């Protein structure tokens, strides 16, 4: 394949198209043969339906977005055409796209006081041993005077987040889901499966010396290591029956995004059964304690009772699967749901026994920065 400029690819991109850039490849999906909506736990399973449609349409690949709540409908797209660019064929010539926004109003939900109450209630439940961790989220909703410049935001996300998973998914009714997630839920290539949970975070300062000191502090922070271990233990336990030769470092490393640093563990293993697809593994794991809590049921119930909004696609997963059942699915975070002129950003943080309400609030504010910067609403 000849080398392509990213700017040329974006010039041809429209809001009805779907786009996913991973650290290794860029997938651009134009038009669609069909799309369908089905919940992960409907009676015909989502995966069976995808496999049937892949056969019927002889579709080499499907792409989709699955919501946080497994009872809500996922959107699966069978594209007309798609191009799969390898990283080495892309010329990264992108410049920041400045497009000023006229904001009619913005709503921050929950309020700071409500959020503090939610954290206190969560800590109370943790002390009563109802669960050991719960991830609580906030949302920022903007109403714009004009249609949002999605292509400019996508350009900015690509420009700033070289290592992440950048996506723009064309949902139903001309809605879009856009973001730059750092978190790989699962990748399957042949019989090798890779999972890369993140939990435990600090905001970057962009001062190399200070960031090195923060990194060192995070690597030894008891609260964050505990929060992280809950996720890794959950994943390893779930995978054990399905994977052989599981490799997992004992201590987490640091993963940097453009704005944050996170504790990160790479887990790898070999699929025992050839018919297991990447989505089977995703379904097995989702929602992990990185975005829900542990144990899953009581923490999920707590989220649904306490959060003053429906998460929708936020903390769900986006990704693709080919005919061999291979693919990559990433956790839908650092993202925004775009519904015409209404834009909703979401971000969350893991609450454990020793959480401090102010630092959790500030951590979430820092996580909003990925999207706010792309929208030109936060300082670079
Ligand atoms: C839930 C989010 O982040 C997750 C991913 C990385 C670190 C996290 C944390 O430290 O709490 C969260 O688990 C989010 O960005 O909305």
Tab-separated table of C-alpha atoms and ligand atoms in Angstrom:
chain	number	residue	atom	x	y	z
A	1	UNK	CA	0.000	0.000	0.000
A	2	UNK	CA	1.311	3.444	-0.851
A	3	UNK	CA	1.870	5.951	1.949
A	4	UNK	CA	-1.090	8.181	2.804
A	5	UNK	CA	-1.201	11.523	4.566
A	6	UNK	CA	-3.482	11.557	7.594
A	7	UNK	CA	-4.755	14.996	6.507
A	8	UNK	CA	-5.906	13.540	3.150
A	9	UNK	CA	-7.694	10.672	4.872
A	10	UNK	CA	-9.470	13.131	7.175
A	11	UNK	CA	-10.414	15.399	4.254
A	12	UNK	CA	-12.457	12.534	2.828
A	13	UNK	CA	-14.019	11.655	6.153
A	14	UNK	CA	-17.666	12.551	6.852
A	15	UNK	CA	-19.634	12.366	10.103
A	16	UNK	CA	-21.534	9.342	8.743
A	17	UNK	CA	-18.299	7.400	8.468
A	18	UNK	CA	-16.655	5.473	11.268
A	19	UNK	CA	-13.022	5.710	12.229
A	20	UNK	CA	-10.765	3.851	14.642
A	21	UNK	CA	-7.061	4.475	15.061
A	22	UNK	CA	-5.088	2.077	17.230
A	23	UNK	CA	-1.368	2.426	17.950
A	24	UNK	CA	-0.711	0.050	15.022
A	25	UNK	CA	-3.415	0.724	12.460
A	26	UNK	CA	-6.091	3.036	11.190
A	27	UNK	CA	-9.424	1.629	10.087
A	28	UNK	CA	-11.729	3.869	8.078
A	29	UNK	CA	-15.235	2.605	7.349
A	30	UNK	CA	-17.251	4.331	4.605
A	31	UNK	CA	-20.967	3.884	4.097
A	32	UNK	CA	-22.764	0.840	5.359
A	33	UNK	CA	-24.366	-2.300	3.952
A	34	UNK	CA	-26.420	-2.590	7.075
A	35	UNK	CA	-26.422	-1.843	10.776
A	36	UNK	CA	-28.331	-3.314	13.657
A	37	UNK	CA	-28.961	-2.795	17.320
A	38	UNK	CA	-29.051	-5.586	19.896
A	39	UNK	CA	-28.257	-5.756	23.588
A	40	UNK	CA	-25.389	-7.943	24.750
A	41	UNK	CA	-27.719	-10.049	26.848
A	42	UNK	CA	-30.731	-10.254	24.500
A	43	UNK	CA	-32.003	-13.790	23.893
A	44	UNK	CA	-30.209	-14.146	20.534
A	45	UNK	CA	-26.739	-13.247	21.638
A	46	UNK	CA	-25.087	-10.263	20.067
A	47	UNK	CA	-22.123	-12.383	19.045
A	48	UNK	CA	-24.273	-15.054	17.321
A	49	UNK	CA	-26.093	-12.319	15.407
A	50	UNK	CA	-22.819	-10.690	14.344
A	51	UNK	CA	-21.453	-14.029	13.135
A	52	UNK	CA	-24.679	-14.690	11.137
A	53	UNK	CA	-24.609	-11.224	9.547
A	54	UNK	CA	-20.900	-11.510	8.768
A	55	UNK	CA	-21.717	-14.687	6.850
A	56	UNK	CA	-24.813	-13.291	5.123
A	57	UNK	CA	-23.037	-10.115	3.936
A	58	UNK	CA	-19.672	-11.843	3.483
A	59	UNK	CA	-18.422	-8.947	5.604
A	60	UNK	CA	-14.690	-9.096	6.259
A	61	UNK	CA	-15.089	-6.829	9.279
A	62	UNK	CA	-17.706	-5.275	11.560
A	63	UNK	CA	-17.288	-2.273	13.847
A	64	UNK	CA	-19.462	-1.173	16.715
A	65	UNK	CA	-20.116	0.427	20.050
A	66	UNK	CA	-21.490	-1.526	22.996
A	67	UNK	CA	-22.950	0.448	25.931
A	68	UNK	CA	-21.949	0.199	29.594
A	69	UNK	CA	-25.213	-1.476	30.553
A	70	UNK	CA	-25.437	-4.909	28.935
A	71	UNK	CA	-29.226	-4.523	28.759
A	72	UNK	CA	-28.921	-1.487	26.444
A	73	UNK	CA	-28.621	-1.881	22.717
A	74	UNK	CA	-25.250	-2.010	21.001
A	75	UNK	CA	-24.764	-0.475	17.541
A	76	UNK	CA	-23.046	-2.756	15.036
A	77	UNK	CA	-22.109	-1.510	11.570
A	78	UNK	CA	-21.324	-3.616	8.508
A	79	UNK	CA	-19.562	-1.077	6.284
A	80	UNK	CA	-19.777	-0.776	2.518
A	81	UNK	CA	-16.040	-0.402	2.231
A	82	UNK	CA	-13.202	-0.127	4.669
A	83	UNK	CA	-9.517	0.666	4.471
A	84	UNK	CA	-7.035	-0.792	6.890
A	85	UNK	CA	-3.880	1.365	6.987
A	86	UNK	CA	-0.831	0.107	8.819
A	87	UNK	CA	0.918	2.686	10.991
A	88	UNK	CA	4.009	2.486	8.762
A	89	UNK	CA	1.934	3.617	5.721
A	90	UNK	CA	0.652	6.773	7.401
A	91	UNK	CA	2.282	10.171	7.138
A	92	UNK	CA	1.349	12.114	10.234
A	93	UNK	CA	1.055	15.666	8.899
A	94	UNK	CA	-1.786	16.852	11.135
A	95	UNK	CA	-1.936	20.367	12.559
A	96	UNK	CA	-4.239	21.476	15.369
A	97	UNK	CA	-7.598	22.556	13.948
A	98	UNK	CA	-8.814	25.711	15.703
A	99	UNK	CA	-12.517	26.212	15.445
A	100	UNK	CA	-14.071	28.568	18.045
A	101	UNK	CA	-17.332	27.375	19.613
A	102	UNK	CA	-20.402	29.372	20.599
A	103	UNK	CA	-21.761	27.720	23.731
A	104	UNK	CA	-25.367	28.389	24.662
A	105	UNK	CA	-25.148	26.744	28.078
A	106	UNK	CA	-23.370	23.992	29.958
A	107	UNK	CA	-24.467	21.687	32.766
A	108	UNK	CA	-22.169	19.882	35.187
A	109	UNK	CA	-23.796	16.757	36.630
A	110	UNK	CA	-23.707	15.816	39.483
A	111	UNK	CA	-22.966	19.111	41.261
A	112	UNK	CA	-19.813	19.157	43.355
A	113	UNK	CA	-21.868	18.728	46.546
A	114	UNK	CA	-23.829	15.826	45.069
A	115	UNK	CA	-20.589	14.217	43.932
A	116	UNK	CA	-19.137	14.534	47.443
A	117	UNK	CA	-22.257	12.847	48.845
A	118	UNK	CA	-21.910	10.041	46.298
A	119	UNK	CA	-18.283	9.462	47.308
A	120	UNK	CA	-19.166	9.458	51.028
A	121	UNK	CA	-22.018	7.028	50.398
A	122	UNK	CA	-19.659	4.794	48.381
A	123	UNK	CA	-17.051	4.792	51.170
A	124	UNK	CA	-19.790	3.978	53.671
A	125	UNK	CA	-20.891	0.998	51.533
A	126	UNK	CA	-17.273	-0.149	51.154
A	127	UNK	CA	-16.830	-0.039	54.958
A	128	UNK	CA	-20.023	-2.088	55.290
A	129	UNK	CA	-18.358	-4.543	52.859
A	130	UNK	CA	-21.072	-4.256	50.207
A	131	UNK	CA	-18.276	-3.905	47.642
A	132	UNK	CA	-14.551	-3.076	47.660
A	133	UNK	CA	-14.466	-0.566	44.788
A	134	UNK	CA	-16.904	1.449	42.700
A	135	UNK	CA	-16.196	3.796	39.777
A	136	UNK	CA	-18.256	6.996	39.934
A	137	UNK	CA	-18.656	9.304	36.960
A	138	UNK	CA	-19.480	12.925	36.212
A	139	UNK	CA	-20.816	14.444	33.011
A	140	UNK	CA	-20.404	17.847	31.338
A	141	UNK	CA	-23.085	18.774	28.863
A	142	UNK	CA	-22.762	21.638	26.374
A	143	UNK	CA	-25.400	23.060	24.069
A	144	UNK	CA	-23.817	24.701	21.072
A	145	UNK	CA	-25.301	27.336	18.827
A	146	UNK	CA	-24.046	25.524	15.740
A	147	UNK	CA	-23.452	21.938	14.633
A	148	UNK	CA	-20.228	20.661	16.215
A	149	UNK	CA	-17.077	20.550	14.053
A	150	UNK	CA	-16.553	16.817	14.559
A	151	UNK	CA	-13.771	16.531	11.984
A	152	UNK	CA	-11.795	19.310	13.689
A	153	UNK	CA	-12.184	17.594	17.076
A	154	UNK	CA	-11.103	14.275	15.585
A	155	UNK	CA	-8.076	15.987	14.034
A	156	UNK	CA	-7.141	17.466	17.423
A	157	UNK	CA	-7.576	14.129	19.194
A	158	UNK	CA	-5.303	12.471	16.624
A	159	UNK	CA	-2.768	15.248	16.840
A	160	UNK	CA	-2.473	15.086	20.645
A	161	UNK	CA	-2.988	11.380	21.425
A	162	UNK	CA	-0.405	9.504	19.396
A	163	UNK	CA	-0.526	6.364	21.523
A	164	UNK	CA	-4.232	6.041	22.267
A	165	UNK	CA	-7.227	4.552	20.507
A	166	UNK	CA	-8.977	7.375	18.672
A	167	UNK	CA	-12.516	6.771	17.520
A	168	UNK	CA	-15.445	8.456	15.843
A	169	UNK	CA	-18.434	6.170	15.540
A	170	UNK	CA	-21.527	7.057	13.515
A	171	UNK	CA	-24.400	6.079	15.813
A	172	UNK	CA	-28.077	5.992	14.836
A	173	UNK	CA	-30.050	9.207	14.192
A	174	UNK	CA	-26.974	11.172	13.121
A	175	UNK	CA	-25.438	10.926	16.588
A	176	UNK	CA	-21.714	10.381	17.050
A	177	UNK	CA	-19.412	8.965	19.663
A	178	UNK	CA	-15.929	10.433	19.654
A	179	UNK	CA	-12.935	10.060	21.938
A	180	UNK	CA	-9.340	9.022	22.630
A	181	UNK	CA	-9.285	6.047	24.969
A	182	UNK	CA	-6.035	4.856	26.526
A	183	UNK	CA	-7.540	1.547	27.718
A	184	UNK	CA	-7.483	-1.677	25.686
A	185	UNK	CA	-10.105	-4.079	26.989
A	186	UNK	CA	-8.983	-6.904	24.716
A	187	UNK	CA	-7.081	-7.565	21.530
A	188	UNK	CA	-7.048	-10.968	19.830
A	189	UNK	CA	-4.622	-11.854	17.077
A	190	UNK	CA	-4.680	-15.560	16.160
A	191	UNK	CA	-4.670	-17.390	19.456
A	192	UNK	CA	-2.940	-14.594	21.408
A	193	UNK	CA	-5.053	-12.364	23.617
A	194	UNK	CA	-3.819	-9.111	25.168
A	195	UNK	CA	-5.600	-7.133	27.869
A	196	UNK	CA	-4.343	-3.854	29.313
A	197	UNK	CA	-6.298	-2.625	32.340
A	198	UNK	CA	-5.659	0.833	33.777
A	199	UNK	CA	-6.592	2.055	37.255
A	200	UNK	CA	-4.849	4.521	39.554
A	201	UNK	CA	-4.257	7.957	38.039
A	202	UNK	CA	-2.434	11.265	38.338
A	203	UNK	CA	-2.651	14.424	36.272
A	204	UNK	CA	0.430	15.267	34.205
A	205	UNK	CA	2.172	18.576	34.834
A	206	UNK	CA	4.211	18.639	31.563
A	207	UNK	CA	7.309	19.381	33.690
A	208	UNK	CA	9.548	16.332	33.131
A	209	UNK	CA	11.176	16.428	36.574
A	210	UNK	CA	7.871	16.881	38.395
A	211	UNK	CA	6.180	14.181	36.308
A	212	UNK	CA	8.982	11.722	37.093
A	213	UNK	CA	8.460	12.386	40.827
A	214	UNK	CA	4.665	11.969	40.468
A	215	UNK	CA	5.217	8.746	38.514
A	216	UNK	CA	7.389	7.409	41.310
A	217	UNK	CA	4.845	8.402	43.940
A	218	UNK	CA	2.022	6.713	41.962
A	219	UNK	CA	4.014	3.495	41.577
A	220	UNK	CA	4.176	3.260	45.375
A	221	UNK	CA	0.779	4.727	46.345
A	222	UNK	CA	-1.022	2.131	48.467
A	223	UNK	CA	-4.527	3.389	47.599
A	224	UNK	CA	-3.876	3.306	43.831
A	225	UNK	CA	-2.083	-0.046	43.917
A	226	UNK	CA	-5.075	-1.497	45.778
A	227	UNK	CA	-7.508	0.039	43.241
A	228	UNK	CA	-5.398	-1.398	40.411
A	229	UNK	CA	-4.983	-4.869	41.927
A	230	UNK	CA	-8.781	-5.271	42.197
A	231	UNK	CA	-8.995	-4.917	38.396
A	232	UNK	CA	-6.073	-7.218	37.588
A	233	UNK	CA	-7.292	-9.936	39.979
A	234	UNK	CA	-10.803	-9.802	38.490
A	235	UNK	CA	-9.464	-10.114	34.922
A	236	UNK	CA	-7.044	-12.960	35.681
A	237	UNK	CA	-9.722	-14.897	37.533
A	238	UNK	CA	-12.216	-14.471	34.672
A	239	UNK	CA	-9.660	-15.454	32.018
A	240	UNK	CA	-8.234	-18.463	33.792
A	241	UNK	CA	-10.716	-21.045	32.366
A	242	UNK	CA	-10.307	-19.703	28.795
A	243	UNK	CA	-6.605	-18.881	28.464
A	244	UNK	CA	-3.444	-20.913	28.852
A	245	UNK	CA	0.000	-19.553	29.714
A	246	UNK	CA	-1.285	-16.296	31.210
A	247	UNK	CA	1.543	-13.769	31.594
A	248	UNK	CA	1.044	-10.856	33.919
A	249	UNK	CA	3.667	-8.654	35.579
A	250	UNK	CA	3.487	-8.615	39.347
A	251	UNK	CA	3.825	-4.837	39.551
A	252	UNK	CA	2.069	-2.295	37.340
A	253	UNK	CA	3.956	0.065	35.054
A	254	UNK	CA	3.025	3.629	34.095
A	255	UNK	CA	1.071	4.431	30.945
A	256	UNK	CA	1.078	8.069	29.825
A	257	UNK	CA	-1.709	9.759	27.916
A	258	UNK	CA	-1.385	13.317	26.726
A	259	UNK	CA	-2.912	14.625	29.955
A	260	UNK	CA	-2.699	11.824	32.549
A	261	UNK	CA	-0.578	8.966	33.855
A	262	UNK	CA	-2.103	5.641	34.901
A	263	UNK	CA	-1.040	2.419	36.560
A	264	UNK	CA	-1.089	-0.160	33.785
A	265	UNK	CA	-0.722	-3.952	33.595
A	266	UNK	CA	-0.378	-5.894	30.343
A	267	UNK	CA	-1.891	-9.387	30.560
A	268	UNK	CA	-1.294	-11.897	27.760
A	269	UNK	CA	-2.421	-15.462	27.183
A	270	UNK	CA	-3.215	-18.145	24.624
A	271	UNK	CA	-6.829	-18.974	23.793
A	272	UNK	CA	-7.593	-22.602	24.672
A	273	UNK	CA	-10.541	-22.975	22.279
A	274	UNK	CA	-10.103	-21.905	18.631
A	275	UNK	CA	-13.716	-20.795	18.293
A	276	UNK	CA	-13.426	-18.118	21.014
A	277	UNK	CA	-13.718	-14.667	19.392
A	278	UNK	CA	-12.424	-11.325	20.615
A	279	UNK	CA	-16.018	-10.389	21.472
A	280	UNK	CA	-16.455	-13.544	23.576
A	281	UNK	CA	-13.523	-12.368	25.691
A	282	UNK	CA	-14.868	-8.800	25.769
A	283	UNK	CA	-18.260	-10.033	26.916
A	284	UNK	CA	-16.652	-12.208	29.565
A	285	UNK	CA	-14.791	-9.227	31.025
A	286	UNK	CA	-17.142	-6.288	30.504
A	287	UNK	CA	-17.730	-4.285	32.687
A	288	UNK	CA	-14.408	-4.643	34.513
A	289	UNK	CA	-13.723	-2.976	37.876
A	290	UNK	CA	-11.703	-0.339	35.945
A	291	UNK	CA	-15.020	1.283	35.025
A	292	UNK	CA	-17.634	-0.439	37.236
A	293	UNK	CA	-16.464	-1.966	40.508
A	294	UNK	CA	-15.980	-5.165	42.455
A	295	UNK	CA	-17.881	-7.311	43.028
A	296	UNK	CA	-19.678	-6.420	39.817
A	297	UNK	CA	-23.354	-6.739	40.803
A	298	UNK	CA	-23.497	-4.549	43.931
A	299	UNK	CA	-21.157	-1.916	42.472
A	300	UNK	CA	-23.212	-1.770	39.258
A	301	UNK	CA	-26.404	-1.394	41.283
A	302	UNK	CA	-24.785	1.393	43.299
A	303	UNK	CA	-23.786	3.243	40.098
A	304	UNK	CA	-27.280	2.910	38.671
A	305	UNK	CA	-28.836	4.153	41.895
A	306	UNK	CA	-26.456	7.068	42.541
A	307	UNK	CA	-25.375	8.548	39.203
A	308	UNK	CA	-27.814	11.224	38.005
A	309	UNK	CA	-27.580	10.150	34.341
A	310	UNK	CA	-27.534	7.105	32.127
A	311	UNK	CA	-23.958	6.367	31.033
A	312	UNK	CA	-25.071	5.289	27.557
A	313	UNK	CA	-21.984	4.330	25.556
A	314	UNK	CA	-19.558	5.854	28.084
A	315	UNK	CA	-17.612	3.026	29.824
A	316	UNK	CA	-18.943	0.624	27.220
A	317	UNK	CA	-16.616	-0.632	24.509
A	318	UNK	CA	-15.849	0.252	20.895
A	319	UNK	CA	-13.955	-1.873	18.434
A	320	UNK	CA	-13.934	-4.199	15.460
A	321	UNK	CA	-13.934	-7.916	14.698
A	322	UNK	CA	-12.890	-9.678	11.497
A	323	UNK	CA	-14.070	-12.997	10.038
A	324	UNK	CA	-11.524	-14.930	12.085
A	325	UNK	CA	-12.951	-13.499	15.309
A	326	UNK	CA	-9.827	-11.345	15.740
A	327	UNK	CA	-9.977	-7.657	16.602
A	328	UNK	CA	-9.555	-4.969	19.246
A	329	UNK	CA	-12.102	-3.556	21.688
A	330	UNK	CA	-11.271	-0.564	23.859
A	331	UNK	CA	-13.075	0.950	26.793
A	332	UNK	CA	-15.129	3.988	25.807
A	333	UNK	CA	-13.581	6.645	28.041
A	334	UNK	CA	-12.150	10.173	27.449
A	335	UNK	CA	-15.084	10.591	25.095
A	336	UNK	CA	-18.147	12.594	24.168
A	337	UNK	CA	-21.565	11.633	22.865
A	338	UNK	CA	-22.710	14.088	20.211
A	339	UNK	CA	-26.430	14.486	19.659
A	340	UNK	CA	-26.695	17.265	17.058
A	341	UNK	CA	-25.863	20.465	18.997
A	342	UNK	CA	-25.784	18.753	22.425
A	343	UNK	CA	-22.394	17.382	23.465
A	344	UNK	CA	-21.981	15.270	26.613
A	345	UNK	CA	-18.556	14.496	28.027
A	346	UNK	CA	-18.125	11.813	30.678
A	347	UNK	CA	-15.307	10.834	33.024
A	348	UNK	CA	-15.016	8.830	36.217
A	349	UNK	CA	-12.709	7.660	38.989
A	350	UNK	CA	-12.386	4.544	41.114
A	351	UNK	CA	-13.510	4.949	44.733
A	352	UNK	CA	-11.990	2.728	47.418
A	353	UNK	CA	-11.950	2.807	51.205
A	354	UNK	CA	-9.248	5.484	51.447
A	355	UNK	CA	-10.533	7.789	48.674
A	356	UNK	CA	-10.608	11.565	49.264
A	357	UNK	CA	-13.591	13.306	47.670
A	358	UNK	CA	-11.617	16.348	46.467
A	359	UNK	CA	-8.866	14.388	44.817
A	360	UNK	CA	-11.413	12.119	43.084
A	361	UNK	CA	-13.288	15.200	41.839
A	362	UNK	CA	-10.062	16.766	40.569
A	363	UNK	CA	-8.932	13.516	38.956
A	364	UNK	CA	-12.180	13.418	36.968
A	365	UNK	CA	-11.761	17.085	35.963
A	366	UNK	CA	-8.287	16.224	34.668
A	367	UNK	CA	-9.722	13.310	32.661
A	368	UNK	CA	-12.178	15.702	30.957
A	369	UNK	CA	-9.193	17.618	29.575
A	370	UNK	CA	-8.616	15.157	26.687
A	371	UNK	CA	-11.953	16.085	25.098
A	372	UNK	CA	-12.003	19.706	26.289
A	373	UNK	CA	-8.642	20.333	24.619
A	374	UNK	CA	-9.835	18.721	21.397
A	375	UNK	CA	-12.864	21.034	21.497
A	376	UNK	CA	-10.617	24.057	22.102
A	377	UNK	CA	-12.116	24.574	25.580
A	378	UNK	CA	-9.044	23.840	27.691
A	379	UNK	CA	-5.524	25.180	27.595
A	380	UNK	CA	-2.936	23.050	25.829
B	1	LIG	C1	-13.242	5.728	34.278
B	1	LIG	C2	-12.252	6.374	33.681
B	1	LIG	O1	-10.944	5.987	33.760
B	1	LIG	C3	-10.572	4.679	34.131
B	1	LIG	C4	-9.332	4.390	33.403
B	1	LIG	C5	-8.098	4.716	33.905
B	1	LIG	C6	-7.964	5.087	35.250
B	1	LIG	C7	-9.036	5.091	36.087
B	1	LIG	C8	-8.899	5.476	37.509
B	1	LIG	O2	-7.768	5.742	37.951
B	1	LIG	O3	-9.925	5.581	38.212
B	1	LIG	C9	-10.361	4.611	35.637
B	1	LIG	O4	-10.403	3.296	36.053
B	1	LIG	C10	-12.480	7.568	32.849
B	1	LIG	O5	-11.539	8.086	32.253
B	1	LIG	O6	-13.652	8.011	32.755
